[in-house]
Coordinates of C-alpha atoms and ligand atoms in Angstrom, one line a residue:
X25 CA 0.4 38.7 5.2
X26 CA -2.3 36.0 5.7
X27 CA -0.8 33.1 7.5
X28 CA -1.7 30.0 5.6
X29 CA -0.9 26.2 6.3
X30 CA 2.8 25.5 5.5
X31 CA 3.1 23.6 2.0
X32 CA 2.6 20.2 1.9
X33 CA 0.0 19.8 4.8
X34 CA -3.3 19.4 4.5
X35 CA -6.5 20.3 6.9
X36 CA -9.2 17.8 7.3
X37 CA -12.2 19.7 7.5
X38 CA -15.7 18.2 9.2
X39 CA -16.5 17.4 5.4
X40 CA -13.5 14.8 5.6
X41 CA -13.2 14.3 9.0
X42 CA -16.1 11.3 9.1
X43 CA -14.0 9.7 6.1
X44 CA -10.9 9.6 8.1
X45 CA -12.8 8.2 10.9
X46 CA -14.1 5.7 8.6
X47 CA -11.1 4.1 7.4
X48 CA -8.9 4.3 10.8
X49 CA -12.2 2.2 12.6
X50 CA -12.1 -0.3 9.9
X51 CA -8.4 -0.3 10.3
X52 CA -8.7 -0.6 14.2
X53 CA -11.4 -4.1 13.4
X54 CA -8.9 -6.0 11.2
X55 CA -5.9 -5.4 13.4
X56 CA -7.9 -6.6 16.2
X57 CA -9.4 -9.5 14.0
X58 CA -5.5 -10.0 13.5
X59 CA -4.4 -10.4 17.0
X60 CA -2.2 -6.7 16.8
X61 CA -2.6 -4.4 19.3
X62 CA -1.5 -0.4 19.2
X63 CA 1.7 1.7 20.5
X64 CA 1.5 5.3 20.1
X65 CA 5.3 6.6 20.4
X66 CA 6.3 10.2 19.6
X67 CA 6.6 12.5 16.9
X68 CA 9.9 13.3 17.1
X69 CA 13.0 11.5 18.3
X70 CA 16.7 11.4 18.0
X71 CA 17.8 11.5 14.8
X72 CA 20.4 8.9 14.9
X73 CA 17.4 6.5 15.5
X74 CA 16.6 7.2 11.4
X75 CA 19.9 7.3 10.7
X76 CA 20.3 3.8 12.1
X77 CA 17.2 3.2 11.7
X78 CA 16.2 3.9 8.1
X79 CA 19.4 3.6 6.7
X80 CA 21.9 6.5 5.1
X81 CA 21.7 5.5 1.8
X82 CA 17.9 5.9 1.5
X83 CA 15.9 8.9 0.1
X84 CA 14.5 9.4 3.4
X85 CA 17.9 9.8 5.0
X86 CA 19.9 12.2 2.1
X87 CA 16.8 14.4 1.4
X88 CA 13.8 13.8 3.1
X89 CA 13.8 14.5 7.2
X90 CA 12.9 17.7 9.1
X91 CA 16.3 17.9 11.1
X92 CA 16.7 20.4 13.6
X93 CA 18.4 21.4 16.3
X94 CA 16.3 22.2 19.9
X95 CA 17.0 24.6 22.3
X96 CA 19.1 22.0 24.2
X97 CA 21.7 21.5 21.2
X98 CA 19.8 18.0 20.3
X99 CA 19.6 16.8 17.2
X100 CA 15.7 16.1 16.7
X101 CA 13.8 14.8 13.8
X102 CA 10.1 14.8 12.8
X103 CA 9.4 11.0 12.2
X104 CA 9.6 10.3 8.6
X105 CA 8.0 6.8 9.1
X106 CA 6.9 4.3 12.0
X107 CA 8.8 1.0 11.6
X108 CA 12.2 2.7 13.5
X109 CA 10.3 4.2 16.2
X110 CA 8.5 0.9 16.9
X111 CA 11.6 -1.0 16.9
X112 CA 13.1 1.6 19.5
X113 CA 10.6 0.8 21.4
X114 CA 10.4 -2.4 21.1
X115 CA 14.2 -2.3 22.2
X116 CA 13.9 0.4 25.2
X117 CA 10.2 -1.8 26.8
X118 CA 12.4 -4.8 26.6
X119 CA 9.6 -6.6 24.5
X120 CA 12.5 -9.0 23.6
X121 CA 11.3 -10.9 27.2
X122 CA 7.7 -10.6 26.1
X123 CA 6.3 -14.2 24.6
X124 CA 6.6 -14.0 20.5
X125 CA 5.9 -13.3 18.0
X126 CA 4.4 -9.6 19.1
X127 CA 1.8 -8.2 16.8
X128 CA 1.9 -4.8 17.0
X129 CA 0.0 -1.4 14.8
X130 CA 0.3 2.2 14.8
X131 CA -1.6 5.1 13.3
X132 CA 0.4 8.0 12.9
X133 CA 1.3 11.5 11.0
X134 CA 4.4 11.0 9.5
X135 CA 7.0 14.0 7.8
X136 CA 9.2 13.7 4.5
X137 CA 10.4 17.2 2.6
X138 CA 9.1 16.4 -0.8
X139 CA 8.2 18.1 -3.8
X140 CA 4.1 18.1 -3.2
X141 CA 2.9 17.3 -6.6
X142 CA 0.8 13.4 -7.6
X143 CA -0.8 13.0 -3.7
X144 CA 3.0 14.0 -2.0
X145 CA 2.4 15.4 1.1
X146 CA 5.2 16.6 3.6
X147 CA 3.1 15.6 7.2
X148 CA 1.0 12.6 5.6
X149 CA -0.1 9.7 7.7
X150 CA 0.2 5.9 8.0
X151 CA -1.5 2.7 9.1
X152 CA 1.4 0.6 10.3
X153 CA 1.4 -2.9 11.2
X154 CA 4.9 -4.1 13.3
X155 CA 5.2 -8.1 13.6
X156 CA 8.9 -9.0 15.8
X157 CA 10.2 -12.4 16.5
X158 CA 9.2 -14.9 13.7
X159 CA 11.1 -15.6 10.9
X160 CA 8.6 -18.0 9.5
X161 CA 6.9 -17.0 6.0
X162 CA 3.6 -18.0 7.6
X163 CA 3.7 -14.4 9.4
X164 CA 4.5 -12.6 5.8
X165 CA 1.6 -14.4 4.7
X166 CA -0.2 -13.2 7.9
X167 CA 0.6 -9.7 8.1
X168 CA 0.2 -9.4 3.7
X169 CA -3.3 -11.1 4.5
X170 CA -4.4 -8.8 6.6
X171 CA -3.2 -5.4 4.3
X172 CA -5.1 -7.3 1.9
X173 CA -8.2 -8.2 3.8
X174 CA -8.1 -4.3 5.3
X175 CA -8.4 -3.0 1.9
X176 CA -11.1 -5.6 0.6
X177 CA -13.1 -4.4 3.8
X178 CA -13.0 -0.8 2.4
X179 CA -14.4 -2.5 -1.2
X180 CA -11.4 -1.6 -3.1
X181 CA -11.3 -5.0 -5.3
X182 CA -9.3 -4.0 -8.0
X183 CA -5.7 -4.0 -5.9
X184 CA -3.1 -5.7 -7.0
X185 CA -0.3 -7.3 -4.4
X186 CA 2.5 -7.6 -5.6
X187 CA 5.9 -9.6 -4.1
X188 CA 9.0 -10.1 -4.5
X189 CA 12.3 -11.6 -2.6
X190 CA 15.7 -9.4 -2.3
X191 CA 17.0 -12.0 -0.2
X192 CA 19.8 -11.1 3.1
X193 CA 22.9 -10.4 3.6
X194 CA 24.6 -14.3 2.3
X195 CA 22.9 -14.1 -0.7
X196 CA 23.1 -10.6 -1.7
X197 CA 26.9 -10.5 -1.4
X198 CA 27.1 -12.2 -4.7
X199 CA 24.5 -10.7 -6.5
X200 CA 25.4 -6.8 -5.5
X201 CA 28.2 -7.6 -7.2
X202 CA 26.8 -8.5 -10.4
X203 CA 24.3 -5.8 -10.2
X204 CA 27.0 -3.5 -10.0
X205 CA 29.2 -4.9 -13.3
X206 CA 26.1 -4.8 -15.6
X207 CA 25.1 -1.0 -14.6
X208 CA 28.8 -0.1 -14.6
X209 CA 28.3 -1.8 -18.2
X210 CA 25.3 0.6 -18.6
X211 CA 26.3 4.0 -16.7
X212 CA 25.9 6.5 -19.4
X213 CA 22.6 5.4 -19.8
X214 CA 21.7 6.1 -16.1
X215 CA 19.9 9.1 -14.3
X216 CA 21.9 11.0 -12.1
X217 CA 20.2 9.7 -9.3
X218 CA 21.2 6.0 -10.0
X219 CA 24.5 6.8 -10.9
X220 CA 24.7 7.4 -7.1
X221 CA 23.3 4.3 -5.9
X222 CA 25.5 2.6 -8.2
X223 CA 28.2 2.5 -5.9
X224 CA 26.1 2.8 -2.5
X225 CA 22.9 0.9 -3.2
X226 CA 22.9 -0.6 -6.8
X227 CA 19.3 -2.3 -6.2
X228 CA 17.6 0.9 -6.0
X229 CA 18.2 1.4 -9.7
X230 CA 15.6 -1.5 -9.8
X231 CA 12.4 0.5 -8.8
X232 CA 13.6 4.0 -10.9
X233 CA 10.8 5.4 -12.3
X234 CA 13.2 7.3 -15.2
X235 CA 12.8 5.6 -18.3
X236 CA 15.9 5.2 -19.8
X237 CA 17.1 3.6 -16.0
X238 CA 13.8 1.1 -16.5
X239 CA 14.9 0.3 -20.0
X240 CA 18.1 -1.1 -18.7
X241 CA 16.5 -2.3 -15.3
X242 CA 14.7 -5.0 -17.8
X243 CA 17.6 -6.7 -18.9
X244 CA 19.9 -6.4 -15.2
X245 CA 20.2 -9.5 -12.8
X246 CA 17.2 -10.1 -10.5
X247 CA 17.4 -10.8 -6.7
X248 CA 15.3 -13.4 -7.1
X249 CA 18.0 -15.4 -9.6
X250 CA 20.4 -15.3 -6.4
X251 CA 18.5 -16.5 -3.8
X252 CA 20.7 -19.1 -1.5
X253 CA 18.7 -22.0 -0.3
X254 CA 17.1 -20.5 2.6
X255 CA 15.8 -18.0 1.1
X256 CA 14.1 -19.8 -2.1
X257 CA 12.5 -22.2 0.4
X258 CA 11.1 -19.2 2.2
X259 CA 9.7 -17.5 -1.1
X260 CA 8.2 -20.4 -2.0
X261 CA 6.9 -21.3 1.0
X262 CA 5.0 -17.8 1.3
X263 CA 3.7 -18.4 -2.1
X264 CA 1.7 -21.5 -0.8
X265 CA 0.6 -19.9 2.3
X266 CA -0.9 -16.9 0.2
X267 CA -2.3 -19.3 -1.6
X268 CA -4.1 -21.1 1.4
X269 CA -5.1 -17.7 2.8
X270 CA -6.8 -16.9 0.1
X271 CA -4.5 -13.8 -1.2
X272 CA -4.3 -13.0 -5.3
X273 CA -1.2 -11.9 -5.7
X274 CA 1.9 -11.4 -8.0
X275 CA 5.5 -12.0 -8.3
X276 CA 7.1 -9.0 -9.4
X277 CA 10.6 -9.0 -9.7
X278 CA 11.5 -5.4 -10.0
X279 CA 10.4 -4.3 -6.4
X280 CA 13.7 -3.4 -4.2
X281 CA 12.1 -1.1 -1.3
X282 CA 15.6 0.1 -0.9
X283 CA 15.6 0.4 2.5
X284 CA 19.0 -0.8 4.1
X285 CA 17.6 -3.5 6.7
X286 CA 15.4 -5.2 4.1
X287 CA 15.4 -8.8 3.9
X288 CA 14.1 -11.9 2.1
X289 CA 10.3 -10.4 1.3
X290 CA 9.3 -7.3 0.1
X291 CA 5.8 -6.5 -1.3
X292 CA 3.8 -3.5 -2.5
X293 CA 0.0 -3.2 -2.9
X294 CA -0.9 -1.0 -5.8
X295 CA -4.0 0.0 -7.5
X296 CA -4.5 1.8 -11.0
X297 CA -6.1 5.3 -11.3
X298 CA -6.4 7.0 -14.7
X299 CA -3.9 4.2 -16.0
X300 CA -1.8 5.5 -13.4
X301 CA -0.4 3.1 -10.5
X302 CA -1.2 4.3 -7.5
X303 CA 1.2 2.6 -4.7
X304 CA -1.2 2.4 -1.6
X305 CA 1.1 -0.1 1.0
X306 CA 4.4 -1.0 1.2
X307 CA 6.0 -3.4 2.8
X308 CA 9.0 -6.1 4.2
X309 CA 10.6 -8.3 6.3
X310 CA 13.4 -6.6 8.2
X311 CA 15.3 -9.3 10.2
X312 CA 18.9 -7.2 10.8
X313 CA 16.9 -4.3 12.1
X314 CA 16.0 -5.0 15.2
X315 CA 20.2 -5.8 15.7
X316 CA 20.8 -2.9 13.7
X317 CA 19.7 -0.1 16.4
X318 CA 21.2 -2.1 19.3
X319 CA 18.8 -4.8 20.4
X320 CA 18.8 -8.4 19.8
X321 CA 19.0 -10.6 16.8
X322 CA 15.4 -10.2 16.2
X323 CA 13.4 -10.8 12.9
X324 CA 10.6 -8.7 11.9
X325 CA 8.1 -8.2 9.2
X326 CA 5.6 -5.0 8.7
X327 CA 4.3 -2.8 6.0
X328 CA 2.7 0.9 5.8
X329 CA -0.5 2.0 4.5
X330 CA -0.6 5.8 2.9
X331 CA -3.7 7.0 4.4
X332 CA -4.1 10.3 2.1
X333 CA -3.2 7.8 -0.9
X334 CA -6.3 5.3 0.2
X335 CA -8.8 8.1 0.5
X336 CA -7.5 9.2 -3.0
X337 CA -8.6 6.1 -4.3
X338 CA -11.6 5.4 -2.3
X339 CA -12.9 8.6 -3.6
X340 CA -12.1 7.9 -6.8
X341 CA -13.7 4.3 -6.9
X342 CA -16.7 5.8 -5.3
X343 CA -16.8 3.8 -2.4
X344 CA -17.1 6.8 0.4
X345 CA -19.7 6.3 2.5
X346 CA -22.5 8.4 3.0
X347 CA -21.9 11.4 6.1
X348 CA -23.2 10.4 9.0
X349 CA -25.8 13.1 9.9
X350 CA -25.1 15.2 12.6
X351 CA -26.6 16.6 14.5
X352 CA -29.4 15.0 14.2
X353 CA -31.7 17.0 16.1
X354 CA -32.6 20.2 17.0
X355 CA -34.4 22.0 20.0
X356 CA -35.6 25.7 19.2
X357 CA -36.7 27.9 22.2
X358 CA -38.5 31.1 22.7
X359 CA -38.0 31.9 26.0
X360 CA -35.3 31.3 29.0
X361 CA -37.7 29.1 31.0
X362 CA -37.4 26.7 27.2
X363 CA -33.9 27.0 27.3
X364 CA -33.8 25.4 31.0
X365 CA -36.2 22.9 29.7
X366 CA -34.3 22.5 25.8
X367 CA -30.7 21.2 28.3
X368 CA -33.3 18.2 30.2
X369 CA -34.7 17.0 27.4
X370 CA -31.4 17.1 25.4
X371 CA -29.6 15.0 28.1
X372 CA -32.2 12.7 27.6
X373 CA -31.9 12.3 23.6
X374 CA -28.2 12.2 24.1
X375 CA -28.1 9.5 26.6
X376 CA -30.7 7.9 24.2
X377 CA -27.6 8.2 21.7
X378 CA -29.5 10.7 20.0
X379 CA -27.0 13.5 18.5
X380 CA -28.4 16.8 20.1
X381 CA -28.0 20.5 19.6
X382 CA -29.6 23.7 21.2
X383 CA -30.4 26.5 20.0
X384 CA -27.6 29.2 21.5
X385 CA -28.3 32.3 19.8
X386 CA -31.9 33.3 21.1
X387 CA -32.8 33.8 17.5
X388 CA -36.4 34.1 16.0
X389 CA -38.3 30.9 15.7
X390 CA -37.6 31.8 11.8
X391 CA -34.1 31.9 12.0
X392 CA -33.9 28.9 14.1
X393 CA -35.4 26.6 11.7
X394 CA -33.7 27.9 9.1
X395 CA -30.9 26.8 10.9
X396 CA -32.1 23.4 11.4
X397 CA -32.3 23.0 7.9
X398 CA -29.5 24.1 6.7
X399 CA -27.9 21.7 9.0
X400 CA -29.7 19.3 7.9
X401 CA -31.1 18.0 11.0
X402 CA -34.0 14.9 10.8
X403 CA -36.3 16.7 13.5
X404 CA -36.4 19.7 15.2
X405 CA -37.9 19.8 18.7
X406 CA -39.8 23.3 19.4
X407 CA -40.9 24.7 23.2
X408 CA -41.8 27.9 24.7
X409 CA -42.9 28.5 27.8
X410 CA -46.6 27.2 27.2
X411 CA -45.2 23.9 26.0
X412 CA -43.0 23.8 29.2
X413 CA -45.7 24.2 31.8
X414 CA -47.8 21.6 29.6
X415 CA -44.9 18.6 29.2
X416 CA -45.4 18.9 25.7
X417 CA -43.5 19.7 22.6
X418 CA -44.3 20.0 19.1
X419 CA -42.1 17.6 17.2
X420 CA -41.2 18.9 13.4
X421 CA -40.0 16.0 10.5
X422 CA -37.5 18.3 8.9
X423 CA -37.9 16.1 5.8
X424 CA -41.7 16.3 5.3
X425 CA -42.5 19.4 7.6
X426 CA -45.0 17.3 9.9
X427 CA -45.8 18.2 12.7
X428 CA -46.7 16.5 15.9
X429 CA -47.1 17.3 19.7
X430 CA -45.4 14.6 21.8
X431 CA -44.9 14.4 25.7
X432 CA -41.6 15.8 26.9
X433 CA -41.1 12.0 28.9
X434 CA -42.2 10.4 26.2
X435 CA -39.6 12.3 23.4
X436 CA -36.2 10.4 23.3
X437 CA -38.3 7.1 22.7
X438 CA -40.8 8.7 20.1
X439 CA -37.6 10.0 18.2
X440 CA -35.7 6.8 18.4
X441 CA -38.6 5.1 17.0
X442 CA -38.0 7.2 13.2
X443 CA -34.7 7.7 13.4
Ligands
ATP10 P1 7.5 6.2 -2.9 O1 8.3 5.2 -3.6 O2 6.1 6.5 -3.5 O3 8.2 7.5 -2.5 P2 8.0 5.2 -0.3 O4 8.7 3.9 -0.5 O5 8.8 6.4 0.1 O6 7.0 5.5 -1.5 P3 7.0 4.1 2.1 O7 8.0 4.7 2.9 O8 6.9 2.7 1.9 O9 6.9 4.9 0.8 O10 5.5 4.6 2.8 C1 4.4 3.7 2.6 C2 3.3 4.5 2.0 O11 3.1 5.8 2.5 C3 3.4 4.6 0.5 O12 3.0 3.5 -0.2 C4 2.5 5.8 0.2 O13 1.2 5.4 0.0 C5 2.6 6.7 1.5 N1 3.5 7.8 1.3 C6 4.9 7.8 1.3 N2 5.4 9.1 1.2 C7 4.2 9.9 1.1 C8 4.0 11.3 1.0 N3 5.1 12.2 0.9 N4 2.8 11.8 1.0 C9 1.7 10.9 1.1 N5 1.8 9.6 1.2 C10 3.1 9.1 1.2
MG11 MG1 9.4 8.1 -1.0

């Protein structure tokens, strides 16, 4: 049998590759514009962390983690997302000591069993932002700012950000419960699904996607309707500041996010392919999470970026740039004493920044420009041994098949010169 990649995964091939690059630099420049800096953390860890961490009565918790047992009788698991692992370690570097609030990003593959249809991948990767120790809606403003800032940098100006409040624990108390009577009101109309949450995590029923659960969603008692004092001040506060940074956004009162630890905000940015929305980031403040796994009382805020998801769209909005060329030149030899010669002169162009290749297969001068074509070099540099004892070498434009005979010492500067 031929051993293919396991469902799910995908391999990024050199046609790809520059995209990825692409959108994890520009990624990189508006976290640092942003004051965040990066932790890297493992790919696996325990899998109480998720379980704490995530929350057991989350989708990612009943159905979607690679569990498994190593060869030590551990319970591992593949990291489904970032924000627990950061949070760990946030705990376990005793960042709690470190002056706040600490702006923090990650870039990282990340594992859910899914089904793998509509861009569902089960290793897919994230951009991750991490903000711990403000509770002030001037850092959701912040952090939704820069999501929204990232994605303007990529040209992608149709998005749409949207928020919403759930409120915390005070607040919710009273408003689970009326959530609960009006779908206990409404059960036969349910999915299967939701008839779950009902009883576990009622709010989820919000954000179904099933129709006959978003028909009754419509009419059901909003989070926003219950907000307690503190948390209305907060909302609205985060409004203005959006305002003042100069975000578009929102309100939309059906996003939930589900997650356990979730508190106050909760936002989503989204975009519409084919008159389908396409959910790109998602996002919250978590304040109880932090306490949650065993640290402090510490708030938080962060979001996640699908990376798969974003080049999706790029691709579809035509904003990809073009592929960098490489390489970009090419030295052809006839002869060993050219060979010796083609590994000077190609430490020169590449210290000139000049991306260099050799010819390693001793083929015909034929064959070798062929090859230079084909990969689509700009110039292709040709010596033999005549050339060698001379300090010359004839210079080819790929593009417009001139040629030229250029001093060896003189090369990397000629080159630089049309490149
Ligand atoms: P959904 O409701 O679509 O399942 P989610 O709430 O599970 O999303 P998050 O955990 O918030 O997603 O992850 C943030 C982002 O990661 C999503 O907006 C999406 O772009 C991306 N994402 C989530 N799961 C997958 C997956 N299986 N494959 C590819 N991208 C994914
Ligand atoms: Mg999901």
């Amino acid at each position: 049998m031929k051993i293919q990649a396991p469902k799910g995964t995908k391999d990024v091939l050199p046609e790809e590759s520059y995209i990825w690059q692409y959108v994890e630099d520009k990624f990189r420049q508006i976290c640092k514009l942003y004051g965040y800096e990066e932790v890297r953390f493992p790919t696996f860890e325990y899998t109480e962390l998720f379980h704490r961490g995530v929350g057991e009565t989350t989708d990612i918790v009943q159905k979607e983690m690679y569990t498994f047992l190593d060869k030590g009788g551990r319970s591992i698991t593949l990291r489904p997302e970032g924000t627990a692992s950061v949070a760990r370690l946030f705990i376990e570097h005793g960042f709690a000591s470190r002056s706040m609030p600490q702006r923090l990003y990650y870039i990282i593959s990340a594992f859910r069993y899914e089904n793998t249809q509509g861009g569902r991948y089960r290793e897919f990767h994230q951009f991750g932002i991490e903000n711990f120790g403000s509770k002030s809606p001037v850092t959701d403003a912040e952090i939704i700012s820069l999501s929204y800032n990232f994605f303007a940098s990529l040209g992608l100006d149709s998005i749409v950000v949207n928020i919403n409040s759930i409120g915390c624990p005070v607040c919710r108390k009273d408003y689970v419960a009326k959530l609960k009577e009006y779908f206990q009101n409404h059960i036969d109309s349910l999915c299967q699904t939701c008839r779950q949450r009902l009883d576990k995590n009622p709010m989820r029923i919000l954000d179904c996607k099933e129709d006959s659960c978003r028909l009754i969603a419509k009419e059901a008692p909003k989070p926003i309707e219950y907000l307690c004092d503190e948390c209305k001040t907060h909302f609205e506060a985060l409004k203005g500041y959006l305002d003042a940074a100069g975000v578009c956004y929102k309100v939309d009162l059906y996003i939930v996010r589900g997650l356990d630890y979730y508190t106050k905000t909760v936002f989503e940015i989204v975009d519409v392919v084919a008159d389908k929305k396409l959910a790109i980031c998602g996002g919250g403040r978590y304040d109880n999470l932090i306490e949650q796994i065993g640290g402090g009382s510490i708030p938080g805020i962060g979001f996640a970026i699908g990376v798969e998801r974003l080049i999706m769209l790029l691709s579809q909005k035509g904003l990809i740039p073009q592929k960098p060329q490489v390489p970009q030149v090419f030295i052809a030899t006839l002869g060993d004493l050219a060979v010796k010669k083609a590994f000077e002169i190609a430490r020169d162009l590449r210290s000139a920044g000049i991306s260099t290749v050799i010819e390693e297969l001793s083929r015909s001068l034929k064959a070798q420009m062929r090859y230079a074509d084909k990969m689509g070099c700009e110039f292709s540099v040709i010596i033999g041994e005549d050339e060698v004892s001379k300090g010359i070498c004839k210079l080819k434009n790929m593009k417009t098949s001139a040629e030229e005979y250029v001093e060896i010492n003189k090369l990397s500067e000629h080159i630089k010169s049309k490149i």
